[in-house]
């Protein structure tokens, strides 16, 4: 730790990943303001979309169904690099809406899912006007500190 730096509350420490919420910053609904990763390999997952294996949109008009498909896809991508949700060090969640309740619904559904530990890290939740596929309501972008 550098002199003069107050780390505040520490949580979720592993050997290579430290999640920090400085006392001087606002409390969060489960994520951490800062994630520190010691030297190692990282994986940057492409935005995980609510598409099935054939590339077809799942859950047209249903944010919940689309979040569930995104979770399934993200878990598959993590497994492909021998990682788990707790190895995620950064997440960005895009929801096609300007309504706070839609964003809150997506956040709750994600954090309560099997992928939930991924969102205890540095995380950003954005409401956006459009996503890449017609009818797409949600997308999740993950950065992972790969285990040794």
N, C-alpha and C. Protein backbone atom coordinates (compact mmCIF):
# COMPACT_ATOMS: atom_id res chain seq x y z
N UNK A 1 0.85 -1.17 0.00
CA UNK A 1 0.00 0.00 0.00
C UNK A 1 0.89 1.23 0.00
N UNK A 2 0.56 2.24 -0.81
CA UNK A 2 1.34 3.46 -0.89
C UNK A 2 1.03 4.37 0.29
N UNK A 3 2.06 5.11 0.74
CA UNK A 3 1.87 6.06 1.83
C UNK A 3 0.82 7.09 1.45
N UNK A 4 -0.01 7.45 2.40
CA UNK A 4 -1.01 8.48 2.15
C UNK A 4 -2.28 7.98 1.48
N UNK A 5 -2.36 6.70 1.17
CA UNK A 5 -3.54 6.16 0.51
C UNK A 5 -4.36 5.39 1.54
N UNK A 6 -5.59 5.79 1.72
CA UNK A 6 -6.49 5.08 2.62
C UNK A 6 -7.36 4.17 1.77
N UNK A 7 -7.27 2.89 2.02
CA UNK A 7 -8.02 1.94 1.21
C UNK A 7 -9.45 1.77 1.70
N UNK A 8 -9.70 2.03 2.96
CA UNK A 8 -11.07 1.87 3.45
C UNK A 8 -11.42 0.41 3.57
N UNK A 9 -12.67 0.09 3.30
CA UNK A 9 -13.15 -1.28 3.44
C UNK A 9 -12.57 -2.17 2.35
N UNK A 10 -12.03 -3.30 2.74
CA UNK A 10 -11.54 -4.30 1.79
C UNK A 10 -12.49 -5.48 1.83
N UNK A 11 -12.73 -6.06 0.68
CA UNK A 11 -13.61 -7.23 0.64
C UNK A 11 -13.22 -8.12 -0.52
N UNK A 12 -13.57 -9.39 -0.41
CA UNK A 12 -13.39 -10.33 -1.52
C UNK A 12 -11.95 -10.51 -1.94
N UNK A 13 -11.01 -10.57 -1.00
CA UNK A 13 -9.61 -10.72 -1.39
C UNK A 13 -9.31 -12.14 -1.83
N UNK A 14 -8.53 -12.25 -2.87
CA UNK A 14 -7.93 -13.52 -3.26
C UNK A 14 -6.46 -13.20 -3.41
N UNK A 15 -5.66 -14.15 -3.85
CA UNK A 15 -4.24 -13.90 -4.02
C UNK A 15 -3.95 -12.79 -5.01
N UNK A 16 -4.70 -12.71 -6.10
CA UNK A 16 -4.39 -11.77 -7.17
C UNK A 16 -5.42 -10.68 -7.38
N UNK A 17 -6.57 -10.78 -6.75
CA UNK A 17 -7.63 -9.80 -6.97
C UNK A 17 -8.05 -9.20 -5.64
N UNK A 18 -8.02 -7.87 -5.56
CA UNK A 18 -8.47 -7.16 -4.37
C UNK A 18 -9.53 -6.17 -4.79
N UNK A 19 -10.66 -6.21 -4.11
CA UNK A 19 -11.76 -5.29 -4.39
C UNK A 19 -11.83 -4.29 -3.24
N UNK A 20 -11.93 -3.00 -3.57
CA UNK A 20 -11.82 -1.94 -2.57
C UNK A 20 -12.96 -0.95 -2.70
N UNK A 21 -13.49 -0.53 -1.57
CA UNK A 21 -14.43 0.58 -1.48
C UNK A 21 -13.86 1.60 -0.51
N UNK A 22 -13.22 2.66 -1.00
CA UNK A 22 -12.69 3.67 -0.08
C UNK A 22 -13.81 4.30 0.75
N UNK A 23 -13.54 4.54 2.02
CA UNK A 23 -14.54 5.11 2.92
C UNK A 23 -15.02 6.48 2.44
N UNK A 24 -14.20 7.18 1.69
CA UNK A 24 -14.54 8.52 1.23
C UNK A 24 -15.53 8.53 0.07
N UNK A 25 -15.81 7.37 -0.53
CA UNK A 25 -16.74 7.28 -1.64
C UNK A 25 -18.07 6.70 -1.17
N UNK A 26 -19.12 6.93 -1.96
CA UNK A 26 -20.45 6.46 -1.59
C UNK A 26 -20.53 4.95 -1.51
N UNK A 27 -21.45 4.46 -0.69
CA UNK A 27 -21.70 3.01 -0.61
C UNK A 27 -22.32 2.56 -1.91
N UNK A 28 -22.10 1.31 -2.25
CA UNK A 28 -22.59 0.76 -3.51
C UNK A 28 -23.60 -0.34 -3.26
N UNK A 29 -24.43 -0.65 -4.27
CA UNK A 29 -25.37 -1.76 -4.13
C UNK A 29 -24.73 -3.10 -4.50
N UNK A 30 -23.53 -3.35 -3.99
CA UNK A 30 -22.90 -4.66 -4.19
C UNK A 30 -21.62 -4.68 -4.98
N UNK A 31 -21.37 -3.66 -5.82
CA UNK A 31 -20.12 -3.65 -6.57
C UNK A 31 -19.06 -2.90 -5.77
N UNK A 32 -17.81 -2.91 -6.25
CA UNK A 32 -16.71 -2.18 -5.62
C UNK A 32 -16.22 -1.09 -6.54
N UNK A 33 -15.80 0.03 -5.97
CA UNK A 33 -15.29 1.15 -6.76
C UNK A 33 -13.98 0.80 -7.47
N UNK A 34 -13.16 -0.02 -6.84
CA UNK A 34 -11.83 -0.31 -7.37
C UNK A 34 -11.57 -1.81 -7.32
N UNK A 35 -10.99 -2.33 -8.40
CA UNK A 35 -10.51 -3.70 -8.40
C UNK A 35 -9.05 -3.68 -8.82
N UNK A 36 -8.19 -4.24 -7.98
CA UNK A 36 -6.76 -4.31 -8.27
C UNK A 36 -6.42 -5.74 -8.62
N UNK A 37 -5.72 -5.91 -9.74
CA UNK A 37 -5.29 -7.23 -10.18
C UNK A 37 -3.78 -7.25 -10.23
N UNK A 38 -3.17 -8.18 -9.51
CA UNK A 38 -1.72 -8.34 -9.57
C UNK A 38 -1.37 -8.89 -10.95
N UNK A 39 -0.12 -8.79 -11.33
CA UNK A 39 0.31 -9.25 -12.67
C UNK A 39 -0.21 -10.65 -12.97
N UNK A 40 -0.62 -10.84 -14.20
CA UNK A 40 -1.13 -12.14 -14.62
C UNK A 40 -1.81 -12.03 -15.97
N UNK A 41 -2.42 -13.12 -16.40
CA UNK A 41 -3.11 -13.13 -17.68
C UNK A 41 -4.54 -12.64 -17.51
N UNK A 42 -5.05 -11.98 -18.54
CA UNK A 42 -6.44 -11.53 -18.53
C UNK A 42 -7.13 -12.00 -19.80
N UNK A 43 -8.44 -12.09 -19.69
CA UNK A 43 -9.28 -12.38 -20.86
C UNK A 43 -10.32 -11.27 -20.94
N UNK A 44 -10.56 -10.81 -22.15
CA UNK A 44 -11.57 -9.78 -22.41
C UNK A 44 -12.66 -10.43 -23.23
N UNK A 45 -13.80 -10.67 -22.60
CA UNK A 45 -14.91 -11.32 -23.30
C UNK A 45 -15.64 -10.30 -24.17
N UNK A 46 -15.99 -10.69 -25.36
CA UNK A 46 -16.84 -9.85 -26.20
C UNK A 46 -18.16 -9.66 -25.47
N UNK A 47 -18.86 -8.60 -25.78
CA UNK A 47 -20.16 -8.38 -25.17
C UNK A 47 -21.04 -9.60 -25.34
N UNK A 48 -21.55 -10.12 -24.23
CA UNK A 48 -22.39 -11.31 -24.27
C UNK A 48 -23.83 -10.86 -24.51
N UNK A 49 -24.40 -11.39 -25.58
CA UNK A 49 -25.73 -10.98 -26.06
C UNK A 49 -26.74 -12.09 -25.79
N UNK A 50 -28.03 -11.78 -25.83
CA UNK A 50 -29.07 -12.78 -25.60
C UNK A 50 -29.38 -13.59 -26.86
N UNK A 51 -28.35 -14.22 -27.40
CA UNK A 51 -28.49 -15.03 -28.60
C UNK A 51 -28.24 -16.48 -28.25
N UNK A 52 -28.99 -17.38 -28.89
CA UNK A 52 -28.75 -18.81 -28.68
C UNK A 52 -27.60 -19.27 -29.56
N UNK A 53 -27.30 -20.54 -29.51
CA UNK A 53 -26.18 -21.11 -30.26
C UNK A 53 -26.30 -20.87 -31.77
N UNK A 54 -27.54 -20.76 -32.28
CA UNK A 54 -27.77 -20.52 -33.70
C UNK A 54 -27.71 -19.05 -34.08
N UNK A 55 -27.52 -18.18 -33.08
CA UNK A 55 -27.48 -16.74 -33.35
C UNK A 55 -28.85 -16.09 -33.35
N UNK A 56 -29.86 -16.81 -32.85
CA UNK A 56 -31.22 -16.27 -32.79
C UNK A 56 -31.45 -15.57 -31.45
N UNK A 57 -32.14 -14.44 -31.48
CA UNK A 57 -32.47 -13.70 -30.28
C UNK A 57 -33.38 -14.54 -29.39
N UNK A 58 -33.09 -14.59 -28.11
CA UNK A 58 -33.90 -15.29 -27.11
C UNK A 58 -34.71 -14.26 -26.33
N UNK A 59 -35.97 -14.56 -26.06
CA UNK A 59 -36.78 -13.72 -25.19
C UNK A 59 -37.16 -12.37 -25.76
N UNK A 60 -37.61 -12.33 -26.98
CA UNK A 60 -38.03 -11.06 -27.59
C UNK A 60 -39.00 -10.33 -26.67
N UNK A 61 -38.69 -9.10 -26.31
CA UNK A 61 -39.55 -8.29 -25.47
C UNK A 61 -39.46 -8.58 -23.98
N UNK A 62 -38.66 -9.57 -23.57
CA UNK A 62 -38.54 -9.93 -22.15
C UNK A 62 -37.13 -9.69 -21.65
N UNK A 63 -36.97 -8.66 -20.83
CA UNK A 63 -35.66 -8.37 -20.26
C UNK A 63 -35.16 -9.55 -19.42
N UNK A 64 -36.04 -10.14 -18.64
CA UNK A 64 -35.64 -11.25 -17.77
C UNK A 64 -35.11 -12.43 -18.57
N UNK A 65 -35.83 -12.84 -19.62
CA UNK A 65 -35.37 -13.97 -20.44
C UNK A 65 -34.05 -13.64 -21.13
N UNK A 66 -33.91 -12.40 -21.58
CA UNK A 66 -32.67 -12.02 -22.25
C UNK A 66 -31.51 -12.01 -21.25
N UNK A 67 -31.74 -11.52 -20.03
CA UNK A 67 -30.68 -11.56 -19.01
C UNK A 67 -30.28 -13.00 -18.75
N UNK A 68 -31.23 -13.90 -18.64
CA UNK A 68 -30.93 -15.31 -18.39
C UNK A 68 -30.06 -15.90 -19.50
N UNK A 69 -30.33 -15.54 -20.76
CA UNK A 69 -29.52 -16.04 -21.87
C UNK A 69 -28.12 -15.44 -21.82
N UNK A 70 -28.03 -14.17 -21.50
CA UNK A 70 -26.71 -13.52 -21.36
C UNK A 70 -25.90 -14.22 -20.26
N UNK A 71 -26.55 -14.52 -19.15
CA UNK A 71 -25.87 -15.23 -18.06
C UNK A 71 -25.36 -16.58 -18.55
N UNK A 72 -26.20 -17.34 -19.22
CA UNK A 72 -25.79 -18.66 -19.74
C UNK A 72 -24.61 -18.52 -20.69
N UNK A 73 -24.67 -17.54 -21.59
CA UNK A 73 -23.59 -17.34 -22.55
C UNK A 73 -22.29 -16.93 -21.84
N UNK A 74 -22.40 -16.04 -20.87
CA UNK A 74 -21.21 -15.58 -20.14
C UNK A 74 -20.58 -16.73 -19.36
N UNK A 75 -21.39 -17.57 -18.74
CA UNK A 75 -20.85 -18.72 -18.01
C UNK A 75 -20.13 -19.68 -18.95
N UNK A 76 -20.68 -19.87 -20.15
CA UNK A 76 -20.03 -20.71 -21.16
C UNK A 76 -18.70 -20.12 -21.58
N UNK A 77 -18.68 -18.81 -21.83
CA UNK A 77 -17.43 -18.14 -22.23
C UNK A 77 -16.40 -18.22 -21.12
N UNK A 78 -16.80 -18.00 -19.87
CA UNK A 78 -15.87 -18.10 -18.75
C UNK A 78 -15.29 -19.51 -18.65
N UNK A 79 -16.15 -20.51 -18.76
CA UNK A 79 -15.68 -21.90 -18.68
C UNK A 79 -14.68 -22.23 -19.77
N UNK A 80 -14.83 -21.61 -20.94
CA UNK A 80 -13.92 -21.87 -22.06
C UNK A 80 -12.49 -21.42 -21.76
N UNK A 81 -12.33 -20.51 -20.79
CA UNK A 81 -10.98 -20.06 -20.40
C UNK A 81 -10.68 -20.49 -18.96
N UNK A 82 -11.38 -21.53 -18.49
CA UNK A 82 -11.18 -22.08 -17.14
C UNK A 82 -11.35 -21.03 -16.05
N UNK A 83 -12.32 -20.15 -16.22
CA UNK A 83 -12.58 -19.11 -15.22
C UNK A 83 -13.99 -19.26 -14.67
N UNK A 84 -14.22 -18.61 -13.54
CA UNK A 84 -15.53 -18.61 -12.88
C UNK A 84 -15.94 -17.15 -12.66
N UNK A 85 -17.16 -16.89 -12.27
CA UNK A 85 -17.61 -15.51 -12.07
C UNK A 85 -16.75 -14.69 -11.11
N UNK A 86 -16.20 -15.32 -10.08
CA UNK A 86 -15.38 -14.55 -9.13
C UNK A 86 -14.03 -14.12 -9.70
N UNK A 87 -13.68 -14.59 -10.89
CA UNK A 87 -12.46 -14.14 -11.56
C UNK A 87 -12.67 -12.86 -12.37
N UNK A 88 -13.92 -12.44 -12.53
CA UNK A 88 -14.22 -11.21 -13.27
C UNK A 88 -13.72 -10.02 -12.47
N UNK A 89 -13.04 -9.10 -13.16
CA UNK A 89 -12.49 -7.91 -12.49
C UNK A 89 -13.10 -6.61 -12.99
N UNK A 90 -13.91 -6.68 -14.04
CA UNK A 90 -14.57 -5.48 -14.58
C UNK A 90 -15.78 -5.92 -15.38
N UNK A 91 -16.90 -5.24 -15.16
CA UNK A 91 -18.09 -5.53 -15.96
C UNK A 91 -18.74 -4.23 -16.40
N UNK A 92 -19.30 -4.27 -17.59
CA UNK A 92 -20.11 -3.17 -18.11
C UNK A 92 -21.41 -3.80 -18.59
N UNK A 93 -22.52 -3.29 -18.09
CA UNK A 93 -23.85 -3.80 -18.42
C UNK A 93 -24.59 -2.74 -19.21
N UNK A 94 -25.06 -3.11 -20.37
CA UNK A 94 -25.82 -2.19 -21.24
C UNK A 94 -27.27 -2.65 -21.28
N UNK A 95 -28.18 -1.74 -20.98
CA UNK A 95 -29.61 -2.05 -21.02
C UNK A 95 -30.27 -1.04 -21.95
N UNK A 96 -31.02 -1.54 -22.90
CA UNK A 96 -31.69 -0.67 -23.87
C UNK A 96 -32.93 -0.05 -23.22
N UNK A 97 -32.70 1.03 -22.49
CA UNK A 97 -33.79 1.73 -21.80
C UNK A 97 -33.25 2.99 -21.15
N UNK A 98 -34.13 3.96 -20.98
CA UNK A 98 -33.78 5.13 -20.18
C UNK A 98 -34.59 5.15 -18.89
N UNK A 99 -35.24 4.02 -18.58
CA UNK A 99 -36.03 3.90 -17.36
C UNK A 99 -35.21 3.25 -16.26
N UNK A 100 -35.09 3.93 -15.13
CA UNK A 100 -34.30 3.43 -14.01
C UNK A 100 -34.77 2.05 -13.55
N UNK A 101 -36.08 1.81 -13.58
CA UNK A 101 -36.61 0.53 -13.12
C UNK A 101 -36.12 -0.62 -14.01
N UNK A 102 -36.02 -0.40 -15.31
CA UNK A 102 -35.49 -1.43 -16.22
C UNK A 102 -34.03 -1.73 -15.88
N UNK A 103 -33.25 -0.68 -15.62
CA UNK A 103 -31.85 -0.88 -15.25
C UNK A 103 -31.76 -1.64 -13.93
N UNK A 104 -32.60 -1.27 -12.97
CA UNK A 104 -32.61 -1.95 -11.67
C UNK A 104 -33.01 -3.41 -11.82
N UNK A 105 -33.98 -3.69 -12.68
CA UNK A 105 -34.41 -5.06 -12.93
C UNK A 105 -33.26 -5.89 -13.50
N UNK A 106 -32.56 -5.34 -14.47
CA UNK A 106 -31.42 -6.05 -15.06
C UNK A 106 -30.35 -6.30 -14.00
N UNK A 107 -30.04 -5.28 -13.20
CA UNK A 107 -29.01 -5.42 -12.15
C UNK A 107 -29.39 -6.52 -11.17
N UNK A 108 -30.63 -6.49 -10.68
CA UNK A 108 -31.09 -7.51 -9.72
C UNK A 108 -31.01 -8.91 -10.33
N UNK A 109 -31.50 -9.04 -11.54
CA UNK A 109 -31.52 -10.36 -12.19
C UNK A 109 -30.09 -10.89 -12.36
N UNK A 110 -29.18 -10.02 -12.76
CA UNK A 110 -27.78 -10.42 -12.94
C UNK A 110 -27.12 -10.78 -11.61
N UNK A 111 -27.28 -9.91 -10.61
CA UNK A 111 -26.58 -10.14 -9.34
C UNK A 111 -27.15 -11.33 -8.57
N UNK A 112 -28.39 -11.70 -8.84
CA UNK A 112 -29.00 -12.85 -8.17
C UNK A 112 -28.80 -14.15 -8.95
N UNK A 113 -28.14 -14.08 -10.10
CA UNK A 113 -27.93 -15.25 -10.94
C UNK A 113 -26.63 -15.97 -10.54
N UNK A 114 -26.38 -17.09 -11.19
CA UNK A 114 -25.13 -17.82 -10.98
C UNK A 114 -23.91 -16.96 -11.35
N UNK A 115 -24.10 -15.99 -12.22
CA UNK A 115 -23.03 -15.07 -12.62
C UNK A 115 -22.84 -13.94 -11.61
N UNK A 116 -23.70 -13.86 -10.61
CA UNK A 116 -23.72 -12.77 -9.65
C UNK A 116 -22.37 -12.32 -9.10
N UNK A 117 -21.46 -13.22 -8.70
CA UNK A 117 -20.17 -12.78 -8.16
C UNK A 117 -19.37 -11.90 -9.13
N UNK A 118 -19.65 -11.99 -10.42
CA UNK A 118 -18.95 -11.16 -11.40
C UNK A 118 -19.25 -9.67 -11.20
N UNK A 119 -20.37 -9.36 -10.55
CA UNK A 119 -20.79 -7.97 -10.44
C UNK A 119 -20.45 -7.36 -9.09
N UNK A 120 -19.64 -8.07 -8.28
CA UNK A 120 -19.16 -7.49 -7.03
C UNK A 120 -17.89 -6.69 -7.26
N UNK A 121 -17.41 -6.70 -8.45
CA UNK A 121 -16.16 -6.05 -8.82
C UNK A 121 -16.45 -4.65 -9.39
N UNK A 122 -15.45 -3.99 -9.94
CA UNK A 122 -15.68 -2.71 -10.60
C UNK A 122 -16.71 -2.92 -11.70
N UNK A 123 -17.80 -2.16 -11.65
CA UNK A 123 -18.92 -2.43 -12.54
C UNK A 123 -19.60 -1.13 -12.96
N UNK A 124 -20.08 -1.10 -14.19
CA UNK A 124 -20.81 0.05 -14.71
C UNK A 124 -22.10 -0.45 -15.33
N UNK A 125 -23.20 0.24 -15.03
CA UNK A 125 -24.52 -0.08 -15.58
C UNK A 125 -24.99 1.12 -16.39
N UNK A 126 -25.28 0.90 -17.67
CA UNK A 126 -25.65 1.98 -18.58
C UNK A 126 -26.99 1.74 -19.25
N UNK A 127 -27.79 2.77 -19.35
CA UNK A 127 -28.97 2.74 -20.19
C UNK A 127 -28.58 3.31 -21.54
N UNK A 128 -28.90 2.59 -22.61
CA UNK A 128 -28.50 3.01 -23.95
C UNK A 128 -29.70 3.04 -24.89
N UNK A 129 -29.54 3.76 -26.00
CA UNK A 129 -30.63 3.90 -26.97
C UNK A 129 -30.78 2.70 -27.89
N UNK A 130 -29.67 2.02 -28.17
CA UNK A 130 -29.72 0.91 -29.15
C UNK A 130 -28.59 -0.06 -28.86
N UNK A 131 -28.84 -1.34 -29.13
CA UNK A 131 -27.81 -2.37 -29.08
C UNK A 131 -27.71 -3.01 -30.46
N UNK A 132 -26.76 -3.91 -30.63
CA UNK A 132 -26.40 -4.41 -31.96
C UNK A 132 -27.40 -5.25 -32.72
N UNK A 133 -28.27 -5.98 -32.02
CA UNK A 133 -29.20 -6.87 -32.71
C UNK A 133 -30.63 -6.35 -32.56
N UNK A 134 -31.47 -6.49 -33.59
CA UNK A 134 -32.87 -6.07 -33.47
C UNK A 134 -33.55 -6.76 -32.29
N UNK A 135 -34.19 -5.99 -31.42
CA UNK A 135 -34.90 -6.54 -30.27
C UNK A 135 -34.03 -6.81 -29.06
N UNK A 136 -32.74 -6.60 -29.17
CA UNK A 136 -31.84 -6.85 -28.05
C UNK A 136 -32.04 -5.80 -26.96
N UNK A 137 -32.19 -6.27 -25.71
CA UNK A 137 -32.43 -5.38 -24.58
C UNK A 137 -31.26 -5.29 -23.61
N UNK A 138 -30.32 -6.23 -23.66
CA UNK A 138 -29.23 -6.26 -22.68
C UNK A 138 -27.97 -6.87 -23.30
N UNK A 139 -26.82 -6.41 -22.80
CA UNK A 139 -25.53 -6.96 -23.19
C UNK A 139 -24.58 -6.76 -22.02
N UNK A 140 -23.68 -7.73 -21.81
CA UNK A 140 -22.74 -7.66 -20.71
C UNK A 140 -21.33 -7.88 -21.24
N UNK A 141 -20.44 -6.98 -20.87
CA UNK A 141 -19.03 -6.99 -21.27
C UNK A 141 -18.20 -7.31 -20.02
N UNK A 142 -17.36 -8.34 -20.08
CA UNK A 142 -16.60 -8.78 -18.91
C UNK A 142 -15.10 -8.83 -19.18
N UNK A 143 -14.32 -8.45 -18.17
CA UNK A 143 -12.88 -8.60 -18.19
C UNK A 143 -12.53 -9.54 -17.03
N UNK A 144 -11.66 -10.51 -17.30
CA UNK A 144 -11.41 -11.60 -16.37
C UNK A 144 -9.90 -11.71 -16.06
N UNK A 145 -9.57 -11.84 -14.78
CA UNK A 145 -8.21 -12.18 -14.37
C UNK A 145 -8.16 -13.71 -14.35
N UNK A 146 -7.44 -14.27 -15.28
CA UNK A 146 -7.43 -15.73 -15.42
C UNK A 146 -6.69 -16.39 -14.27
N UNK A 147 -7.25 -17.49 -13.76
CA UNK A 147 -6.55 -18.22 -12.70
C UNK A 147 -5.29 -18.90 -13.25
N UNK A 148 -4.35 -19.12 -12.37
CA UNK A 148 -3.11 -19.80 -12.78
C UNK A 148 -3.35 -21.25 -13.08
